[in-house]
mmCIF file with all atom_site columns, C-alpha atoms in Angstrom:
data_model
loop_
_atom_site.group_PDB
_atom_site.id
_atom_site.type_symbol
_atom_site.label_atom_id
_atom_site.label_alt_id
_atom_site.label_comp_id
_atom_site.label_asym_id
_atom_site.label_entity_id
_atom_site.label_seq_id
_atom_site.pdbx_PDB_ins_code
_atom_site.Cartn_x
_atom_site.Cartn_y
_atom_site.Cartn_z
_atom_site.occupancy
_atom_site.B_iso_or_equiv
_atom_site.pdbx_formal_charge
_atom_site.auth_seq_id
_atom_site.auth_comp_id
_atom_site.auth_asym_id
_atom_site.auth_atom_id
_atom_site.pdbx_PDB_model_num
ATOM 1   C CA . UNK P 1 1   ? 40.349  115.682 -28.073 1.00 65.00 ? 1   UNK P CA 1
ATOM 2   C CA . UNK P 1 2   ? 37.204  115.237 -30.134 1.00 70.00 ? 2   UNK P CA 1
ATOM 3   C CA . UNK P 1 3   ? 37.734  113.950 -33.672 1.00 80.00 ? 3   UNK P CA 1
ATOM 4   C CA . UNK P 1 4   ? 36.952  116.161 -36.627 1.00 87.00 ? 4   UNK P CA 1
ATOM 5   C CA . UNK P 1 5   ? 33.963  115.364 -38.844 1.00 83.00 ? 5   UNK P CA 1
ATOM 6   C CA . UNK P 1 6   ? 33.837  115.166 -42.604 1.00 85.00 ? 6   UNK P CA 1
ATOM 7   C CA . UNK P 1 7   ? 31.329  117.232 -44.567 1.00 81.00 ? 7   UNK P CA 1
ATOM 8   C CA . UNK P 1 8   ? 29.295  114.099 -45.296 1.00 81.00 ? 8   UNK P CA 1
ATOM 9   C CA . UNK P 1 9   ? 29.172  113.256 -41.578 1.00 74.00 ? 9   UNK P CA 1
ATOM 10  C CA . UNK P 1 10  ? 28.000  116.777 -40.800 1.00 76.00 ? 10  UNK P CA 1
ATOM 11  C CA . UNK P 1 11  ? 25.115  116.756 -43.298 1.00 74.00 ? 11  UNK P CA 1
ATOM 12  C CA . UNK P 1 12  ? 24.163  113.208 -42.241 1.00 71.00 ? 12  UNK P CA 1
ATOM 13  C CA . UNK P 1 13  ? 23.464  114.416 -38.702 1.00 70.00 ? 13  UNK P CA 1
ATOM 14  C CA . UNK P 1 14  ? 19.955  113.425 -37.613 1.00 75.00 ? 14  UNK P CA 1
ATOM 15  C CA . UNK P 1 15  ? 18.642  115.614 -34.791 1.00 75.00 ? 15  UNK P CA 1
ATOM 16  C CA . UNK P 1 16  ? 17.031  113.865 -31.827 1.00 86.00 ? 16  UNK P CA 1
ATOM 17  C CA . UNK P 1 17  ? 13.879  115.962 -31.518 1.00 93.00 ? 17  UNK P CA 1
ATOM 18  C CA . UNK P 1 18  ? 11.411  115.737 -28.647 1.00 95.00 ? 18  UNK P CA 1
ATOM 19  C CA . UNK P 1 19  ? 8.319   115.330 -30.798 1.00 96.00 ? 19  UNK P CA 1
ATOM 20  C CA . UNK P 1 20  ? 6.410   118.527 -30.030 1.00 97.00 ? 20  UNK P CA 1
ATOM 21  C CA . UNK P 1 21  ? 2.951   118.776 -31.579 1.00 97.00 ? 21  UNK P CA 1
ATOM 22  C CA . UNK P 1 22  ? 0.035   121.177 -31.700 1.00 96.00 ? 22  UNK P CA 1
ATOM 23  C CA . UNK P 1 23  ? 0.304   124.582 -30.021 1.00 96.00 ? 23  UNK P CA 1
ATOM 24  C CA . UNK P 1 24  ? 3.753   123.891 -28.568 1.00 97.00 ? 24  UNK P CA 1
ATOM 25  C CA . UNK P 1 25  ? 5.106   122.929 -31.990 1.00 96.00 ? 25  UNK P CA 1
ATOM 26  C CA . UNK P 1 26  ? 3.612   126.130 -33.413 1.00 96.00 ? 26  UNK P CA 1
ATOM 27  C CA . UNK P 1 27  ? 5.271   128.420 -30.902 1.00 97.00 ? 27  UNK P CA 1
ATOM 28  C CA . UNK P 1 28  ? 8.562   126.609 -30.161 1.00 96.00 ? 28  UNK P CA 1
ATOM 29  C CA . UNK P 1 29  ? 9.255   124.239 -33.046 1.00 96.00 ? 29  UNK P CA 1
ATOM 30  C CA . UNK P 1 30  ? 10.456  120.724 -32.235 1.00 96.00 ? 30  UNK P CA 1
ATOM 31  C CA . UNK P 1 31  ? 13.477  121.103 -29.935 1.00 97.00 ? 31  UNK P CA 1
ATOM 32  C CA . UNK P 1 32  ? 16.213  118.686 -29.004 1.00 95.00 ? 32  UNK P CA 1
ATOM 33  C CA . UNK P 1 33  ? 16.111  117.451 -25.373 1.00 95.00 ? 33  UNK P CA 1
ATOM 34  C CA . UNK P 1 34  ? 19.391  118.986 -24.218 1.00 96.00 ? 34  UNK P CA 1
ATOM 35  C CA . UNK P 1 35  ? 21.210  122.296 -23.930 1.00 97.00 ? 35  UNK P CA 1
ATOM 36  C CA . UNK P 1 36  ? 19.729  125.461 -22.438 1.00 98.00 ? 36  UNK P CA 1
ATOM 37  C CA . UNK P 1 37  ? 16.498  127.420 -22.685 1.00 98.00 ? 37  UNK P CA 1
ATOM 38  C CA . UNK P 1 38  ? 15.849  130.678 -20.834 1.00 98.00 ? 38  UNK P CA 1
ATOM 39  C CA . UNK P 1 39  ? 12.583  132.197 -19.585 1.00 98.00 ? 39  UNK P CA 1
ATOM 40  C CA . UNK P 1 40  ? 12.821  135.820 -18.458 1.00 98.00 ? 40  UNK P CA 1
ATOM 41  C CA . UNK P 1 41  ? 10.600  138.729 -17.558 1.00 97.00 ? 41  UNK P CA 1
ATOM 42  C CA . UNK P 1 42  ? 9.600   141.139 -14.848 1.00 96.00 ? 42  UNK P CA 1
ATOM 43  C CA . UNK P 1 43  ? 7.917   140.274 -11.575 1.00 93.00 ? 43  UNK P CA 1
ATOM 44  C CA . UNK P 1 44  ? 4.225   139.368 -11.844 1.00 91.00 ? 44  UNK P CA 1
ATOM 45  C CA . UNK P 1 45  ? 4.269   138.968 -15.627 1.00 95.00 ? 45  UNK P CA 1
ATOM 46  C CA . UNK P 1 46  ? 3.493   135.234 -15.718 1.00 94.00 ? 46  UNK P CA 1
ATOM 47  C CA . UNK P 1 47  ? 6.862   133.433 -15.663 1.00 95.00 ? 47  UNK P CA 1
ATOM 48  C CA . UNK P 1 48  ? 5.795   130.885 -13.029 1.00 92.00 ? 48  UNK P CA 1
ATOM 49  C CA . UNK P 1 49  ? 2.469   130.088 -14.683 1.00 93.00 ? 49  UNK P CA 1
ATOM 50  C CA . UNK P 1 50  ? 4.112   129.667 -18.076 1.00 96.00 ? 50  UNK P CA 1
ATOM 51  C CA . UNK P 1 51  ? 6.884   127.499 -16.645 1.00 95.00 ? 51  UNK P CA 1
ATOM 52  C CA . UNK P 1 52  ? 4.413   125.145 -14.941 1.00 93.00 ? 52  UNK P CA 1
ATOM 53  C CA . UNK P 1 53  ? 2.394   124.877 -18.170 1.00 94.00 ? 53  UNK P CA 1
ATOM 54  C CA . UNK P 1 54  ? 5.614   123.968 -19.980 1.00 96.00 ? 54  UNK P CA 1
ATOM 55  C CA . UNK P 1 55  ? 6.492   121.433 -17.262 1.00 94.00 ? 55  UNK P CA 1
ATOM 56  C CA . UNK P 1 56  ? 3.079   119.807 -17.672 1.00 93.00 ? 56  UNK P CA 1
ATOM 57  C CA . UNK P 1 57  ? 3.669   119.409 -21.392 1.00 95.00 ? 57  UNK P CA 1
ATOM 58  C CA . UNK P 1 58  ? 7.215   118.078 -20.951 1.00 95.00 ? 58  UNK P CA 1
ATOM 59  C CA . UNK P 1 59  ? 5.958   115.530 -18.405 1.00 91.00 ? 59  UNK P CA 1
ATOM 60  C CA . UNK P 1 60  ? 3.639   114.076 -21.037 1.00 90.00 ? 60  UNK P CA 1
ATOM 61  C CA . UNK P 1 61  ? 6.653   112.626 -22.877 1.00 92.00 ? 61  UNK P CA 1
ATOM 62  C CA . UNK P 1 62  ? 7.742   109.118 -21.836 1.00 89.00 ? 62  UNK P CA 1
ATOM 63  C CA . UNK P 1 63  ? 11.055  109.167 -20.020 1.00 91.00 ? 63  UNK P CA 1
ATOM 64  C CA . UNK P 1 64  ? 10.880  112.787 -18.897 1.00 94.00 ? 64  UNK P CA 1
ATOM 65  C CA . UNK P 1 65  ? 12.205  113.237 -15.349 1.00 95.00 ? 65  UNK P CA 1
ATOM 66  C CA . UNK P 1 66  ? 11.937  116.833 -14.222 1.00 96.00 ? 66  UNK P CA 1
ATOM 67  C CA . UNK P 1 67  ? 13.518  118.635 -11.277 1.00 96.00 ? 67  UNK P CA 1
ATOM 68  C CA . UNK P 1 68  ? 12.399  122.154 -10.352 1.00 96.00 ? 68  UNK P CA 1
ATOM 69  C CA . UNK P 1 69  ? 14.992  123.971 -8.250  1.00 97.00 ? 69  UNK P CA 1
ATOM 70  C CA . UNK P 1 70  ? 13.040  126.626 -6.344  1.00 94.00 ? 70  UNK P CA 1
ATOM 71  C CA . UNK P 1 71  ? 15.876  128.858 -5.198  1.00 94.00 ? 71  UNK P CA 1
ATOM 72  C CA . UNK P 1 72  ? 14.116  132.193 -5.184  1.00 88.00 ? 72  UNK P CA 1
ATOM 73  C CA . UNK P 1 73  ? 10.810  131.598 -3.400  1.00 83.00 ? 73  UNK P CA 1
ATOM 74  C CA . UNK P 1 74  ? 11.083  127.991 -2.295  1.00 81.00 ? 74  UNK P CA 1
ATOM 75  C CA . UNK P 1 75  ? 7.733   126.264 -2.095  1.00 81.00 ? 75  UNK P CA 1
ATOM 76  C CA . UNK P 1 76  ? 5.472   129.283 -2.495  1.00 81.00 ? 76  UNK P CA 1
ATOM 77  C CA . UNK P 1 77  ? 1.749   129.923 -2.736  1.00 82.00 ? 77  UNK P CA 1
ATOM 78  C CA . UNK P 1 78  ? 2.284   131.223 -6.276  1.00 80.00 ? 78  UNK P CA 1
ATOM 79  C CA . UNK P 1 79  ? 3.929   127.979 -7.352  1.00 83.00 ? 79  UNK P CA 1
ATOM 80  C CA . UNK P 1 80  ? 1.270   125.776 -5.731  1.00 86.00 ? 80  UNK P CA 1
ATOM 81  C CA . UNK P 1 81  ? -1.535  127.798 -7.321  1.00 85.00 ? 81  UNK P CA 1
ATOM 82  C CA . UNK P 1 82  ? 0.118   127.456 -10.754 1.00 83.00 ? 82  UNK P CA 1
ATOM 83  C CA . UNK P 1 83  ? 0.330   123.663 -10.252 1.00 85.00 ? 83  UNK P CA 1
ATOM 84  C CA . UNK P 1 84  ? -3.377  123.453 -9.418  1.00 86.00 ? 84  UNK P CA 1
ATOM 85  C CA . UNK P 1 85  ? -4.523  125.858 -12.145 1.00 84.00 ? 85  UNK P CA 1
ATOM 86  C CA . UNK P 1 86  ? -2.589  124.124 -14.927 1.00 82.00 ? 86  UNK P CA 1
ATOM 87  C CA . UNK P 1 87  ? -3.638  120.601 -13.957 1.00 82.00 ? 87  UNK P CA 1
ATOM 88  C CA . UNK P 1 88  ? -0.074  119.411 -13.453 1.00 81.00 ? 88  UNK P CA 1
ATOM 89  C CA . UNK P 1 89  ? -1.293  116.792 -10.950 1.00 76.00 ? 89  UNK P CA 1
ATOM 90  C CA . UNK P 1 90  ? -2.972  114.931 -13.819 1.00 74.00 ? 90  UNK P CA 1
ATOM 91  C CA . UNK P 1 91  ? 0.456   113.893 -15.122 1.00 66.00 ? 91  UNK P CA 1
ATOM 92  C CA . UNK P 1 92  ? 2.661   111.127 -13.740 1.00 65.00 ? 92  UNK P CA 1
ATOM 93  C CA . UNK P 1 93  ? 3.778   112.956 -10.636 1.00 71.00 ? 93  UNK P CA 1
ATOM 94  C CA . UNK P 1 94  ? 6.485   110.444 -9.736  1.00 80.00 ? 94  UNK P CA 1
ATOM 95  C CA . UNK P 1 95  ? 8.543   111.945 -12.557 1.00 86.00 ? 95  UNK P CA 1
ATOM 96  C CA . UNK P 1 96  ? 8.606   115.396 -10.934 1.00 91.00 ? 96  UNK P CA 1
ATOM 97  C CA . UNK P 1 97  ? 10.836  116.516 -8.059  1.00 93.00 ? 97  UNK P CA 1
ATOM 98  C CA . UNK P 1 98  ? 10.877  119.855 -6.273  1.00 93.00 ? 98  UNK P CA 1
ATOM 99  C CA . UNK P 1 99  ? 14.357  120.870 -5.109  1.00 95.00 ? 99  UNK P CA 1
ATOM 100 C CA . UNK P 1 100 ? 14.080  123.396 -2.299  1.00 93.00 ? 100 UNK P CA 1
ATOM 101 C CA . UNK P 1 101 ? 16.940  125.784 -3.028  1.00 94.00 ? 101 UNK P CA 1
ATOM 102 C CA . UNK P 1 102 ? 19.781  123.405 -3.917  1.00 97.00 ? 102 UNK P CA 1
ATOM 103 C CA . UNK P 1 103 ? 23.179  124.952 -4.682  1.00 97.00 ? 103 UNK P CA 1
ATOM 104 C CA . UNK P 1 104 ? 25.326  124.128 -7.693  1.00 97.00 ? 104 UNK P CA 1
ATOM 105 C CA . UNK P 1 105 ? 27.328  121.336 -6.029  1.00 97.00 ? 105 UNK P CA 1
ATOM 106 C CA . UNK P 1 106 ? 24.165  119.622 -4.770  1.00 97.00 ? 106 UNK P CA 1
ATOM 107 C CA . UNK P 1 107 ? 22.616  119.845 -8.224  1.00 97.00 ? 107 UNK P CA 1
ATOM 108 C CA . UNK P 1 108 ? 25.653  118.173 -9.776  1.00 97.00 ? 108 UNK P CA 1
ATOM 109 C CA . UNK P 1 109 ? 25.608  115.396 -7.175  1.00 96.00 ? 109 UNK P CA 1
ATOM 110 C CA . UNK P 1 110 ? 21.954  114.619 -7.865  1.00 96.00 ? 110 UNK P CA 1
ATOM 111 C CA . UNK P 1 111 ? 22.388  114.781 -11.636 1.00 96.00 ? 111 UNK P CA 1
ATOM 112 C CA . UNK P 1 112 ? 25.162  112.182 -11.470 1.00 95.00 ? 112 UNK P CA 1
ATOM 113 C CA . UNK P 1 113 ? 22.812  109.650 -9.925  1.00 92.00 ? 113 UNK P CA 1
ATOM 114 C CA . UNK P 1 114 ? 21.374  106.872 -12.021 1.00 87.00 ? 114 UNK P CA 1
ATOM 115 C CA . UNK P 1 115 ? 17.906  107.865 -13.234 1.00 87.00 ? 115 UNK P CA 1
ATOM 116 C CA . UNK P 1 116 ? 18.510  111.448 -12.197 1.00 89.00 ? 116 UNK P CA 1
ATOM 117 C CA . UNK P 1 117 ? 16.491  114.265 -13.727 1.00 96.00 ? 117 UNK P CA 1
ATOM 118 C CA . UNK P 1 118 ? 17.019  114.849 -17.431 1.00 97.00 ? 118 UNK P CA 1
ATOM 119 C CA . UNK P 1 119 ? 15.253  118.227 -17.398 1.00 98.00 ? 119 UNK P CA 1
ATOM 120 C CA . UNK P 1 120 ? 16.250  120.759 -14.741 1.00 98.00 ? 120 UNK P CA 1
ATOM 121 C CA . UNK P 1 121 ? 14.507  124.080 -14.143 1.00 97.00 ? 121 UNK P CA 1
ATOM 122 C CA . UNK P 1 122 ? 16.454  126.680 -12.158 1.00 98.00 ? 122 UNK P CA 1
ATOM 123 C CA . UNK P 1 123 ? 14.364  129.412 -10.523 1.00 95.00 ? 123 UNK P CA 1
ATOM 124 C CA . UNK P 1 124 ? 16.185  131.662 -10.681 1.00 95.00 ? 124 UNK P CA 1
ATOM 125 C CA . UNK P 1 125 ? 19.540  132.121 -12.374 1.00 97.00 ? 125 UNK P CA 1
ATOM 126 C CA . UNK P 1 126 ? 20.244  135.157 -10.198 1.00 97.00 ? 126 UNK P CA 1
ATOM 127 C CA . UNK P 1 127 ? 19.586  133.239 -6.964  1.00 96.00 ? 127 UNK P CA 1
ATOM 128 C CA . UNK P 1 128 ? 21.839  130.354 -8.005  1.00 97.00 ? 128 UNK P CA 1
ATOM 129 C CA . UNK P 1 129 ? 24.572  132.984 -8.257  1.00 96.00 ? 129 UNK P CA 1
ATOM 130 C CA . UNK P 1 130 ? 26.865  131.253 -10.722 1.00 97.00 ? 130 UNK P CA 1
ATOM 131 C CA . UNK P 1 131 ? 29.371  132.743 -13.146 1.00 98.00 ? 131 UNK P CA 1
ATOM 132 C CA . UNK P 1 132 ? 29.218  132.139 -16.875 1.00 98.00 ? 132 UNK P CA 1
ATOM 133 C CA . UNK P 1 133 ? 32.213  129.797 -16.611 1.00 98.00 ? 133 UNK P CA 1
ATOM 134 C CA . UNK P 1 134 ? 30.327  127.759 -13.985 1.00 98.00 ? 134 UNK P CA 1
ATOM 135 C CA . UNK P 1 135 ? 27.316  127.686 -16.300 1.00 98.00 ? 135 UNK P CA 1
ATOM 136 C CA . UNK P 1 136 ? 29.437  126.413 -19.197 1.00 98.00 ? 136 UNK P CA 1
ATOM 137 C CA . UNK P 1 137 ? 31.009  123.767 -16.967 1.00 98.00 ? 137 UNK P CA 1
ATOM 138 C CA . UNK P 1 138 ? 27.579  122.546 -15.794 1.00 98.00 ? 138 UNK P CA 1
ATOM 139 C CA . UNK P 1 139 ? 26.241  122.223 -19.332 1.00 97.00 ? 139 UNK P CA 1
ATOM 140 C CA . UNK P 1 140 ? 29.464  120.523 -20.490 1.00 97.00 ? 140 UNK P CA 1
ATOM 141 C CA . UNK P 1 141 ? 29.342  118.026 -17.588 1.00 97.00 ? 141 UNK P CA 1
ATOM 142 C CA . UNK P 1 142 ? 25.788  117.001 -18.501 1.00 97.00 ? 142 UNK P CA 1
ATOM 143 C CA . UNK P 1 143 ? 25.565  117.334 -22.299 1.00 95.00 ? 143 UNK P CA 1
ATOM 144 C CA . UNK P 1 144 ? 22.424  115.181 -22.593 1.00 95.00 ? 144 UNK P CA 1
ATOM 145 C CA . UNK P 1 145 ? 20.382  117.182 -20.055 1.00 97.00 ? 145 UNK P CA 1
ATOM 146 C CA . UNK P 1 146 ? 18.076  120.087 -20.701 1.00 98.00 ? 146 UNK P CA 1
ATOM 147 C CA . UNK P 1 147 ? 18.507  123.116 -18.437 1.00 98.00 ? 147 UNK P CA 1
ATOM 148 C CA . UNK P 1 148 ? 15.691  125.672 -18.336 1.00 98.00 ? 148 UNK P CA 1
ATOM 149 C CA . UNK P 1 149 ? 16.782  128.906 -16.671 1.00 98.00 ? 149 UNK P CA 1
ATOM 150 C CA . UNK P 1 150 ? 14.350  131.430 -15.198 1.00 97.00 ? 150 UNK P CA 1
ATOM 151 C CA . UNK P 1 151 ? 15.733  134.942 -15.022 1.00 98.00 ? 151 UNK P CA 1
ATOM 152 C CA . UNK P 1 152 ? 14.872  138.400 -13.801 1.00 97.00 ? 152 UNK P CA 1
ATOM 153 C CA . UNK P 1 153 ? 14.684  141.121 -16.419 1.00 97.00 ? 153 UNK P CA 1
ATOM 154 C CA . UNK P 1 154 ? 16.386  144.495 -16.755 1.00 96.00 ? 154 UNK P CA 1
ATOM 155 C CA . UNK P 1 155 ? 14.932  146.586 -19.533 1.00 93.00 ? 155 UNK P CA 1
ATOM 156 C CA . UNK P 1 156 ? 14.021  144.027 -22.178 1.00 94.00 ? 156 UNK P CA 1
ATOM 157 C CA . UNK P 1 157 ? 16.903  141.606 -21.466 1.00 97.00 ? 157 UNK P CA 1
ATOM 158 C CA . UNK P 1 158 ? 17.814  139.137 -18.701 1.00 98.00 ? 158 UNK P CA 1
ATOM 159 C CA . UNK P 1 159 ? 19.296  140.882 -15.677 1.00 98.00 ? 159 UNK P CA 1
ATOM 160 C CA . UNK P 1 160 ? 23.073  140.703 -15.274 1.00 97.00 ? 160 UNK P CA 1
ATOM 161 C CA . UNK P 1 161 ? 26.049  139.774 -17.439 1.00 97.00 ? 161 UNK P CA 1
ATOM 162 C CA . UNK P 1 162 ? 25.834  136.020 -16.770 1.00 98.00 ? 162 UNK P CA 1
ATOM 163 C CA . UNK P 1 163 ? 22.121  135.945 -17.585 1.00 98.00 ? 163 UNK P CA 1
ATOM 164 C CA . UNK P 1 164 ? 22.672  137.829 -20.840 1.00 98.00 ? 164 UNK P CA 1
ATOM 165 C CA . UNK P 1 165 ? 25.418  135.372 -21.863 1.00 98.00 ? 165 UNK P CA 1
ATOM 166 C CA . UNK P 1 166 ? 23.170  132.426 -20.968 1.00 98.00 ? 166 UNK P CA 1
ATOM 167 C CA . UNK P 1 167 ? 20.450  133.943 -23.152 1.00 98.00 ? 167 UNK P CA 1
ATOM 168 C CA . UNK P 1 168 ? 22.800  134.212 -26.141 1.00 97.00 ? 168 UNK P CA 1
ATOM 169 C CA . UNK P 1 169 ? 23.850  130.586 -25.581 1.00 97.00 ? 169 UNK P CA 1
ATOM 170 C CA . UNK P 1 170 ? 20.286  129.277 -25.203 1.00 98.00 ? 170 UNK P CA 1
ATOM 171 C CA . UNK P 1 171 ? 18.510  127.401 -27.972 1.00 97.00 ? 171 UNK P CA 1
ATOM 172 C CA . UNK P 1 172 ? 15.148  128.833 -26.944 1.00 98.00 ? 172 UNK P CA 1
ATOM 173 C CA . UNK P 1 173 ? 14.632  132.305 -25.517 1.00 98.00 ? 173 UNK P CA 1
ATOM 174 C CA . UNK P 1 174 ? 11.276  133.176 -23.956 1.00 98.00 ? 174 UNK P CA 1
ATOM 175 C CA . UNK P 1 175 ? 10.421  136.672 -22.786 1.00 98.00 ? 175 UNK P CA 1
ATOM 176 C CA . UNK P 1 176 ? 7.282   136.761 -20.636 1.00 98.00 ? 176 UNK P CA 1
ATOM 177 C CA . UNK P 1 177 ? 5.332   139.990 -20.510 1.00 97.00 ? 177 UNK P CA 1
ATOM 178 C CA . UNK P 1 178 ? 1.714   140.603 -19.427 1.00 96.00 ? 178 UNK P CA 1
ATOM 179 C CA . UNK P 1 179 ? 0.969   136.851 -19.492 1.00 96.00 ? 179 UNK P CA 1
ATOM 180 C CA . UNK P 1 180 ? 2.233   136.414 -23.048 1.00 97.00 ? 180 UNK P CA 1
ATOM 181 C CA . UNK P 1 181 ? 5.352   134.379 -23.844 1.00 98.00 ? 181 UNK P CA 1
ATOM 182 C CA . UNK P 1 182 ? 7.286   135.821 -26.777 1.00 97.00 ? 182 UNK P CA 1
ATOM 183 C CA . UNK P 1 183 ? 9.409   132.967 -28.089 1.00 97.00 ? 183 UNK P CA 1
ATOM 184 C CA . UNK P 1 184 ? 12.593  132.974 -30.160 1.00 97.00 ? 184 UNK P CA 1
ATOM 185 C CA . UNK P 1 185 ? 13.626  129.424 -31.039 1.00 96.00 ? 185 UNK P CA 1
ATOM 186 C CA . UNK P 1 186 ? 16.458  127.910 -33.073 1.00 95.00 ? 186 UNK P CA 1
ATOM 187 C CA . UNK P 1 187 ? 13.988  125.140 -33.901 1.00 94.00 ? 187 UNK P CA 1
ATOM 188 C CA . UNK P 1 188 ? 11.560  127.449 -35.758 1.00 91.00 ? 188 UNK P CA 1
ATOM 189 C CA . UNK P 1 189 ? 8.249   128.289 -34.136 1.00 87.00 ? 189 UNK P CA 1
ATOM 190 C CA . UNK P 1 190 ? 9.068   131.845 -33.044 1.00 88.00 ? 190 UNK P CA 1
ATOM 191 C CA . UNK P 1 191 ? 5.494   132.698 -32.119 1.00 93.00 ? 191 UNK P CA 1
ATOM 192 C CA . UNK P 1 192 ? 3.657   134.231 -29.172 1.00 97.00 ? 192 UNK P CA 1
ATOM 193 C CA . UNK P 1 193 ? 1.968   131.965 -26.626 1.00 97.00 ? 193 UNK P CA 1
ATOM 194 C CA . UNK P 1 194 ? -1.041  133.137 -24.612 1.00 97.00 ? 194 UNK P CA 1
ATOM 195 C CA . UNK P 1 195 ? -0.299  132.022 -21.042 1.00 96.00 ? 195 UNK P CA 1
ATOM 196 C CA . UNK P 1 196 ? -3.649  132.990 -19.521 1.00 90.00 ? 196 UNK P CA 1
ATOM 197 C CA . UNK P 1 197 ? -6.404  133.517 -22.123 1.00 89.00 ? 197 UNK P CA 1
ATOM 198 C CA . UNK P 1 198 ? -9.099  133.962 -19.454 1.00 82.00 ? 198 UNK P CA 1
ATOM 199 C CA . UNK P 1 199 ? -7.115  136.791 -17.883 1.00 72.00 ? 199 UNK P CA 1
ATOM 200 C CA . UNK P 1 200 ? -6.892  138.598 -21.221 1.00 70.00 ? 200 UNK P CA 1
ATOM 201 C CA . UNK P 1 201 ? -10.619 138.165 -21.879 1.00 70.00 ? 201 UNK P CA 1
ATOM 202 C CA . UNK P 1 202 ? -11.435 139.760 -18.528 1.00 68.00 ? 202 UNK P CA 1
ATOM 203 C CA . UNK P 1 203 ? -8.991  142.655 -18.867 1.00 60.00 ? 203 UNK P CA 1
#
């Protein structure tokens, strides 16, 4: 059982922030490097491009080790094009791993390894096919990891009961629509990010 905290201990809590700056600080605030974020939207709206741009930024931080679990499309032309277009190859590529459709048990095995990924992107939540209880267990097993969930959309919300519950539990919620990322963050920010400015200039 965890011990209770006094009021003084609560207010003395010092958050371990990631150190976001510039445009990312403006739109997302300065988040802590654990818990859950969710990125959701319809097909062809820019989720992959935004996610790779976010990966590129996260890889610029010392100590970041990122795993991208490509469950839905595997290694696709769309994903490769996003890597090239965003300049992800300019970062330290040895800190990035592509997982080609790993299930929940395989993910847990890899995360238990020494020097395993500390940021995991799951593409997509629907293709992983977990329940909300399995989600809670995963996050509880790895409390110092950051899980970024990519989700389909139904209406204006993530598709399915589990995805909706994950959204409510997530510290950062990002709805992608027409190559704009509309961000709701518990760390302030709460702004709109232009994923593809050149596309909007041409349209």
